[in-house]
GROMACS .gro file of C-alpha atoms in nm:
model
  314
    1UNK     CA    1   9.068  11.965   9.338
    2UNK     CA    2   8.805  11.784   9.515
    3UNK     CA    3   8.570  11.501   9.474
    4UNK     CA    4   8.199  11.578   9.368
    5UNK     CA    5   7.952  11.325   9.525
    6UNK     CA    6   7.563  11.404   9.587
    7UNK     CA    7   7.513  11.659   9.839
    8UNK     CA    8   7.323  11.464  10.085
    9UNK     CA    9   7.519  11.127  10.044
   10UNK     CA   10   7.604  11.008  10.395
   11UNK     CA   11   7.956  10.952  10.319
   12UNK     CA   12   8.015  11.353  10.287
   13UNK     CA   13   8.011  11.412  10.644
   14UNK     CA   14   8.248  11.130  10.723
   15UNK     CA   15   8.491  11.261  10.442
   16UNK     CA   16   8.479  11.618  10.532
   17UNK     CA   17   8.564  11.516  10.900
   18UNK     CA   18   8.869  11.329  10.770
   19UNK     CA   19   8.987  11.649  10.584
   20UNK     CA   20   8.890  11.534  10.247
   21UNK     CA   21   8.789  11.807  10.043
   22UNK     CA   22   8.441  11.766   9.891
   23UNK     CA   23   8.278  11.994   9.643
   24UNK     CA   24   7.897  12.065   9.645
   25UNK     CA   25   7.740  11.994   9.320
   26UNK     CA   26   7.661  12.378   9.256
   27UNK     CA   27   8.016  12.460   9.295
   28UNK     CA   28   8.140  12.203   9.063
   29UNK     CA   29   7.903  12.347   8.789
   30UNK     CA   30   8.107  12.682   8.809
   31UNK     CA   31   8.429  12.523   8.734
   32UNK     CA   32   8.533  12.542   8.374
   33UNK     CA   33   8.704  12.230   8.354
   34UNK     CA   34   8.608  11.855   8.265
   35UNK     CA   35   8.594  11.630   8.576
   36UNK     CA   36   8.724  11.287   8.563
   37UNK     CA   37   8.406  11.074   8.564
   38UNK     CA   38   8.444  10.755   8.792
   39UNK     CA   39   8.166  10.470   8.821
   40UNK     CA   40   8.173  10.288   9.142
   41UNK     CA   41   7.968   9.930   9.082
   42UNK     CA   42   7.906   9.865   9.445
   43UNK     CA   43   7.844   9.478   9.520
   44UNK     CA   44   7.924   9.489   9.892
   45UNK     CA   45   7.627   9.422  10.141
   46UNK     CA   46   7.700   9.732  10.344
   47UNK     CA   47   7.708   9.974  10.055
   48UNK     CA   48   7.735  10.280  10.273
   49UNK     CA   49   8.065  10.185  10.408
   50UNK     CA   50   8.199  10.079  10.071
   51UNK     CA   51   8.117  10.412   9.944
   52UNK     CA   52   8.314  10.606  10.236
   53UNK     CA   53   8.616  10.382  10.166
   54UNK     CA   54   8.653  10.409   9.805
   55UNK     CA   55   8.544  10.798   9.805
   56UNK     CA   56   8.805  10.827  10.062
   57UNK     CA   57   9.077  10.722   9.810
   58UNK     CA   58   8.915  10.871   9.513
   59UNK     CA   59   8.865  11.214   9.665
   60UNK     CA   60   9.257  11.255   9.779
   61UNK     CA   61   9.338  11.328   9.428
   62UNK     CA   62   9.434  11.667   9.321
   63UNK     CA   63   9.193  11.651   9.037
   64UNK     CA   64   8.834  11.727   8.989
   65UNK     CA   65   8.638  11.371   9.021
   66UNK     CA   66   8.278  11.293   8.971
   67UNK     CA   67   8.174  10.984   9.137
   68UNK     CA   68   7.867  10.786   8.999
   69UNK     CA   69   7.725  10.502   9.221
   70UNK     CA   70   7.616  10.217   9.022
   71UNK     CA   71   7.423   9.901   9.137
   72UNK     CA   72   7.310   9.563   8.998
   73UNK     CA   73   6.950   9.598   8.853
   74UNK     CA   74   6.857   9.248   8.921
   75UNK     CA   75   6.982   9.220   9.267
   76UNK     CA   76   6.809   9.341   9.582
   77UNK     CA   77   7.012   9.468   9.871
   78UNK     CA   78   6.948   9.333  10.190
   79UNK     CA   79   7.198   9.550  10.404
   80UNK     CA   80   7.119   9.911  10.245
   81UNK     CA   81   6.803  10.094  10.304
   82UNK     CA   82   6.605  10.101   9.954
   83UNK     CA   83   6.560  10.477   9.994
   84UNK     CA   84   6.965  10.520  10.003
   85UNK     CA   85   6.969  10.320   9.681
   86UNK     CA   86   6.704  10.520   9.500
   87UNK     CA   87   6.835  10.843   9.597
   88UNK     CA   88   7.204  10.807   9.529
   89UNK     CA   89   7.231  10.500   9.283
   90UNK     CA   90   7.178  10.439   8.929
   91UNK     CA   91   7.137  10.073   8.783
   92UNK     CA   92   7.361   9.974   8.526
   93UNK     CA   93   7.077   9.987   8.292
   94UNK     CA   94   7.039  10.369   8.362
   95UNK     CA   95   7.399  10.443   8.286
   96UNK     CA   96   7.510  10.188   8.019
   97UNK     CA   97   7.483  10.452   7.761
   98UNK     CA   98   7.732  10.668   7.923
   99UNK     CA   99   8.111  10.658   7.891
  100UNK     CA  100   8.339  10.677   8.200
  101UNK     CA  101   8.693  10.761   8.237
  102UNK     CA  102   8.776  10.501   8.540
  103UNK     CA  103   8.497  10.231   8.675
  104UNK     CA  104   8.554  10.043   8.976
  105UNK     CA  105   8.395   9.709   9.039
  106UNK     CA  106   8.394   9.608   9.429
  107UNK     CA  107   8.429   9.253   9.596
  108UNK     CA  108   8.114   9.053   9.703
  109UNK     CA  109   8.073   8.788   9.969
  110UNK     CA  110   8.004   8.523   9.728
  111UNK     CA  111   8.364   8.381   9.668
  112UNK     CA  112   8.265   8.019   9.719
  113UNK     CA  113   7.971   8.023   9.463
  114UNK     CA  114   8.074   7.905   9.111
  115UNK     CA  115   8.018   8.224   8.891
  116UNK     CA  116   7.739   8.084   8.697
  117UNK     CA  117   7.582   8.025   9.044
  118UNK     CA  118   7.574   8.394   9.116
  119UNK     CA  119   7.207   8.529   9.067
  120UNK     CA  120   7.357   8.835   8.862
  121UNK     CA  121   7.623   8.660   8.657
  122UNK     CA  122   7.447   8.721   8.337
  123UNK     CA  123   7.421   9.103   8.416
  124UNK     CA  124   7.782   9.111   8.550
  125UNK     CA  125   7.921   8.936   8.229
  126UNK     CA  126   7.720   9.221   8.026
  127UNK     CA  127   7.882   9.500   8.240
  128UNK     CA  128   8.222   9.343   8.203
  129UNK     CA  129   8.171   9.350   7.797
  130UNK     CA  130   8.048   9.693   7.837
  131UNK     CA  131   8.366   9.829   8.009
  132UNK     CA  132   8.549   9.738   7.692
  133UNK     CA  133   8.395  10.012   7.473
  134UNK     CA  134   8.269  10.252   7.759
  135UNK     CA  135   8.534  10.245   8.025
  136UNK     CA  136   8.876  10.392   7.969
  137UNK     CA  137   9.053  10.202   8.267
  138UNK     CA  138   8.877   9.970   8.523
  139UNK     CA  139   8.957   9.857   8.870
  140UNK     CA  140   8.866   9.546   8.959
  141UNK     CA  141   8.871   9.432   9.319
  142UNK     CA  142   8.887   9.099   9.527
  143UNK     CA  143   8.580   8.907   9.383
  144UNK     CA  144   8.530   9.168   9.119
  145UNK     CA  145   8.878   9.110   9.016
  146UNK     CA  146   8.809   8.709   9.015
  147UNK     CA  147   8.529   8.748   8.811
  148UNK     CA  148   8.683   8.995   8.566
  149UNK     CA  149   8.998   8.787   8.524
  150UNK     CA  150   8.786   8.464   8.453
  151UNK     CA  151   8.543   8.626   8.225
  152UNK     CA  152   8.817   8.794   7.995
  153UNK     CA  153   9.090   8.519   8.021
  154UNK     CA  154   8.942   8.197   8.177
  155UNK     CA  155   9.174   8.212   8.502
  156UNK     CA  156   9.001   7.985   8.751
  157UNK     CA  157   8.939   8.079   9.128
  158UNK     CA  158   9.036   7.793   9.387
  159UNK     CA  159   8.879   7.763   9.725
  160UNK     CA  160   9.127   7.780  10.028
  161UNK     CA  161   9.162   7.529  10.319
  162UNK     CA  162   9.084   7.823  10.541
  163UNK     CA  163   9.016   8.204  10.511
  164UNK     CA  164   9.331   8.412  10.417
  165UNK     CA  165   9.260   8.693  10.666
  166UNK     CA  166   9.493   8.948  10.803
  167UNK     CA  167   9.736   9.214  10.690
  168UNK     CA  168  10.013   9.049  10.510
  169UNK     CA  169  10.348   9.185  10.342
  170UNK     CA  170  10.363   9.205   9.973
  171UNK     CA  171  10.633   9.235   9.724
  172UNK     CA  172  10.671   9.519   9.451
  173UNK     CA  173  10.730   9.323   9.138
  174UNK     CA  174  10.775   9.614   8.901
  175UNK     CA  175  10.877   9.951   9.060
  176UNK     CA  176  10.884  10.096   8.708
  177UNK     CA  177  10.505  10.071   8.681
  178UNK     CA  178  10.317  10.389   8.671
  179UNK     CA  179  10.047  10.231   8.909
  180UNK     CA  180  10.362  10.155   9.189
  181UNK     CA  181  10.512  10.487   9.157
  182UNK     CA  182  10.632  10.582   9.471
  183UNK     CA  183  10.571  10.222   9.659
  184UNK     CA  184  10.796  10.072   9.898
  185UNK     CA  185  10.966   9.726   9.780
  186UNK     CA  186  10.761   9.564  10.025
  187UNK     CA  187  10.441   9.697  10.199
  188UNK     CA  188  10.138   9.554  10.388
  189UNK     CA  189   9.804   9.502  10.269
  190UNK     CA  190   9.465   9.349  10.436
  191UNK     CA  191   9.348   9.026  10.295
  192UNK     CA  192   8.988   8.878  10.349
  193UNK     CA  193   8.906   8.586  10.113
  194UNK     CA  194   8.801   8.210  10.106
  195UNK     CA  195   8.947   8.195   9.732
  196UNK     CA  196   9.233   8.273   9.529
  197UNK     CA  197   9.382   8.268   9.174
  198UNK     CA  198   9.708   8.148   9.111
  199UNK     CA  199  10.042   8.287   8.965
  200UNK     CA  200  10.057   7.965   8.739
  201UNK     CA  201   9.750   8.044   8.541
  202UNK     CA  202   9.832   8.408   8.458
  203UNK     CA  203   9.976   8.384   8.142
  204UNK     CA  204  10.213   8.681   8.023
  205UNK     CA  205  10.127   8.612   7.677
  206UNK     CA  206   9.799   8.706   7.733
  207UNK     CA  207   9.889   9.066   7.836
  208UNK     CA  208   9.864   9.008   8.192
  209UNK     CA  209  10.129   9.135   8.430
  210UNK     CA  210  10.171   9.066   8.789
  211UNK     CA  211  10.263   9.369   8.992
  212UNK     CA  212  10.221   9.306   9.361
  213UNK     CA  213  10.256   8.938   9.514
  214UNK     CA  214  10.268   8.805   9.860
  215UNK     CA  215  10.487   8.486   9.964
  216UNK     CA  216  10.208   8.404  10.199
  217UNK     CA  217   9.889   8.493  10.029
  218UNK     CA  218  10.003   8.469   9.651
  219UNK     CA  219   9.899   8.706   9.385
  220UNK     CA  220   9.755   9.060   9.481
  221UNK     CA  221   9.763   9.293   9.169
  222UNK     CA  222   9.758   9.237   8.797
  223UNK     CA  223   9.775   9.482   8.502
  224UNK     CA  224   9.653   9.451   8.173
  225UNK     CA  225   9.753   9.698   7.903
  226UNK     CA  226   9.460   9.608   7.679
  227UNK     CA  227   9.166   9.843   7.836
  228UNK     CA  228   9.369   9.963   8.111
  229UNK     CA  229   9.255   9.701   8.336
  230UNK     CA  230   9.354   9.665   8.690
  231UNK     CA  231   9.281   9.335   8.882
  232UNK     CA  232   9.339   9.356   9.276
  233UNK     CA  233   9.247   9.063   9.482
  234UNK     CA  234   9.299   9.196   9.828
  235UNK     CA  235   9.133   9.481  10.014
  236UNK     CA  236   9.371   9.783   9.982
  237UNK     CA  237   9.074   9.982  10.024
  238UNK     CA  238   8.993   9.876  10.382
  239UNK     CA  239   9.006  10.114  10.678
  240UNK     CA  240   9.151  10.076  11.000
  241UNK     CA  241   8.862   9.850  11.166
  242UNK     CA  242   8.721   9.631  10.862
  243UNK     CA  243   8.902   9.325  10.961
  244UNK     CA  244   8.794   9.372  11.345
  245UNK     CA  245   8.441   9.400  11.237
  246UNK     CA  246   8.456   9.075  11.019
  247UNK     CA  247   8.630   8.884  11.283
  248UNK     CA  248   8.388   9.000  11.577
  249UNK     CA  249   8.086   8.934  11.347
  250UNK     CA  250   8.178   8.580  11.260
  251UNK     CA  251   8.276   8.512  11.618
  252UNK     CA  252   7.921   8.640  11.726
  253UNK     CA  253   7.788   8.420  11.488
  254UNK     CA  254   7.969   8.113  11.584
  255UNK     CA  255   8.137   8.082  11.264
  256UNK     CA  256   8.491   7.922  11.244
  257UNK     CA  257   8.757   8.235  11.209
  258UNK     CA  258   9.130   8.292  11.336
  259UNK     CA  259   9.234   8.595  11.473
  260UNK     CA  260   9.347   8.791  11.165
  261UNK     CA  261   9.710   8.778  11.093
  262UNK     CA  262   9.953   9.064  11.220
  263UNK     CA  263   9.652   9.285  11.256
  264UNK     CA  264   9.558   9.322  11.628
  265UNK     CA  265   9.860   9.431  11.874
  266UNK     CA  266   9.994   9.109  12.042
  267UNK     CA  267   9.696   8.927  11.871
  268UNK     CA  268   9.444   9.076  12.147
  269UNK     CA  269   9.110   9.107  11.947
  270UNK     CA  270   9.008   9.360  12.219
  271UNK     CA  271   9.306   9.615  12.118
  272UNK     CA  272   9.275   9.868  11.864
  273UNK     CA  273   9.447   9.777  11.543
  274UNK     CA  274   9.698  10.013  11.374
  275UNK     CA  275   9.651  10.091  11.000
  276UNK     CA  276   9.983  10.004  10.833
  277UNK     CA  277   9.853  10.020  10.467
  278UNK     CA  278   9.667  10.374  10.425
  279UNK     CA  279   9.963  10.539  10.264
  280UNK     CA  280   9.993  10.276  10.011
  281UNK     CA  281   9.609  10.259   9.942
  282UNK     CA  282   9.643  10.616   9.853
  283UNK     CA  283   9.931  10.597   9.640
  284UNK     CA  284   9.772  10.327   9.421
  285UNK     CA  285   9.447  10.511   9.388
  286UNK     CA  286   9.617  10.830   9.325
  287UNK     CA  287   9.870  10.686   9.079
  288UNK     CA  288   9.549  10.517   8.897
  289UNK     CA  289   9.370  10.830   8.861
  290UNK     CA  290   9.704  11.029   8.754
  291UNK     CA  291   9.715  10.772   8.497
  292UNK     CA  292   9.366  10.827   8.369
  293UNK     CA  293   9.386  11.177   8.360
  294UNK     CA  294   9.737  11.149   8.136
  295UNK     CA  295   9.569  10.906   7.902
  296UNK     CA  296   9.207  10.931   7.898
  297UNK     CA  297   9.050  11.152   7.607
  298UNK     CA  298   8.928  11.483   7.665
  299UNK     CA  299   8.618  11.406   7.437
  300UNK     CA  300   8.469  11.144   7.620
  301UNK     CA  301   8.274  11.018   7.317
  302UNK     CA  302   8.590  10.881   7.190
  303UNK     CA  303   8.653  10.632   7.478
  304UNK     CA  304   8.662  10.313   7.338
  305UNK     CA  305   8.663  10.393   6.982
  306UNK     CA  306   9.005  10.179   6.906
  307UNK     CA  307   8.867   9.864   7.085
  308UNK     CA  308   8.659   9.596   6.952
  309UNK     CA  309   8.470   9.349   7.179
  310UNK     CA  310   8.775   9.092   7.138
  311UNK     CA  311   8.871   9.009   7.509
  312UNK     CA  312   9.208   9.117   7.606
  313UNK     CA  313   9.486   8.935   7.485
  314UNK     CA  314   9.317   8.799   7.186
   0.00000   0.00000   0.00000
């Protein structure tokens, strides 16, 4: 089954060119099934690019998925046209009455700020608490993962001496996990962050399980059975050129940045990088959506009925 997104969303053309099956809103209405409802809280500056990256992975599922784009209401985007936001996005206040099978919270380039210094932190905390009762399963990415695991479990983030930047080998710590079905014993994932969470702060007694880890960059993926949460601290959703664009942008701005690790052929930043993580990105998102489909209530009003506002592990 295809992904259902707004007919005029710019991501549609890119996805169709890549062979992703995209359903029109009109055609979706004719199908007598309940599509999975997935929300994307997009905190990234280049929202259009992030829409494509996430929709590419969500849309590869054989299930029909309806993607709702969500933004922070208290924050004005600087890098995305206002008419795009008005045409395709809902503020969280506009969707807080709804329930979702899945909800993705992206990263944001604000890692070095303390959480309390983030302009929209109060709204972010409300959204995280809202996911307990209104979302069957959430996937929190990079800064979104750090914010969520700190909010629910008090796990701190630490500034790095230099940016963790490049493509790094990761280990599969639990091949029996439904989220790692089909994963190799080791695989490569893009990393781009100035901060980290540490394995020593992740207490299994609170219901947290580390599923992926790198010897060089540490914890990557954590699962929490309570509320079916995933915390992924690296950018498995990145496309082939994301790291290159970050590198060339920082060089042009005179920022200190090293050539991304294990990314450009022969470390030549003028060479075209090869994507060595695409298949595992599709596996992770496909496994997540399959798990959603198998476990979410058919009656969406029942999502969250068995939960309280107690935080995971309490």
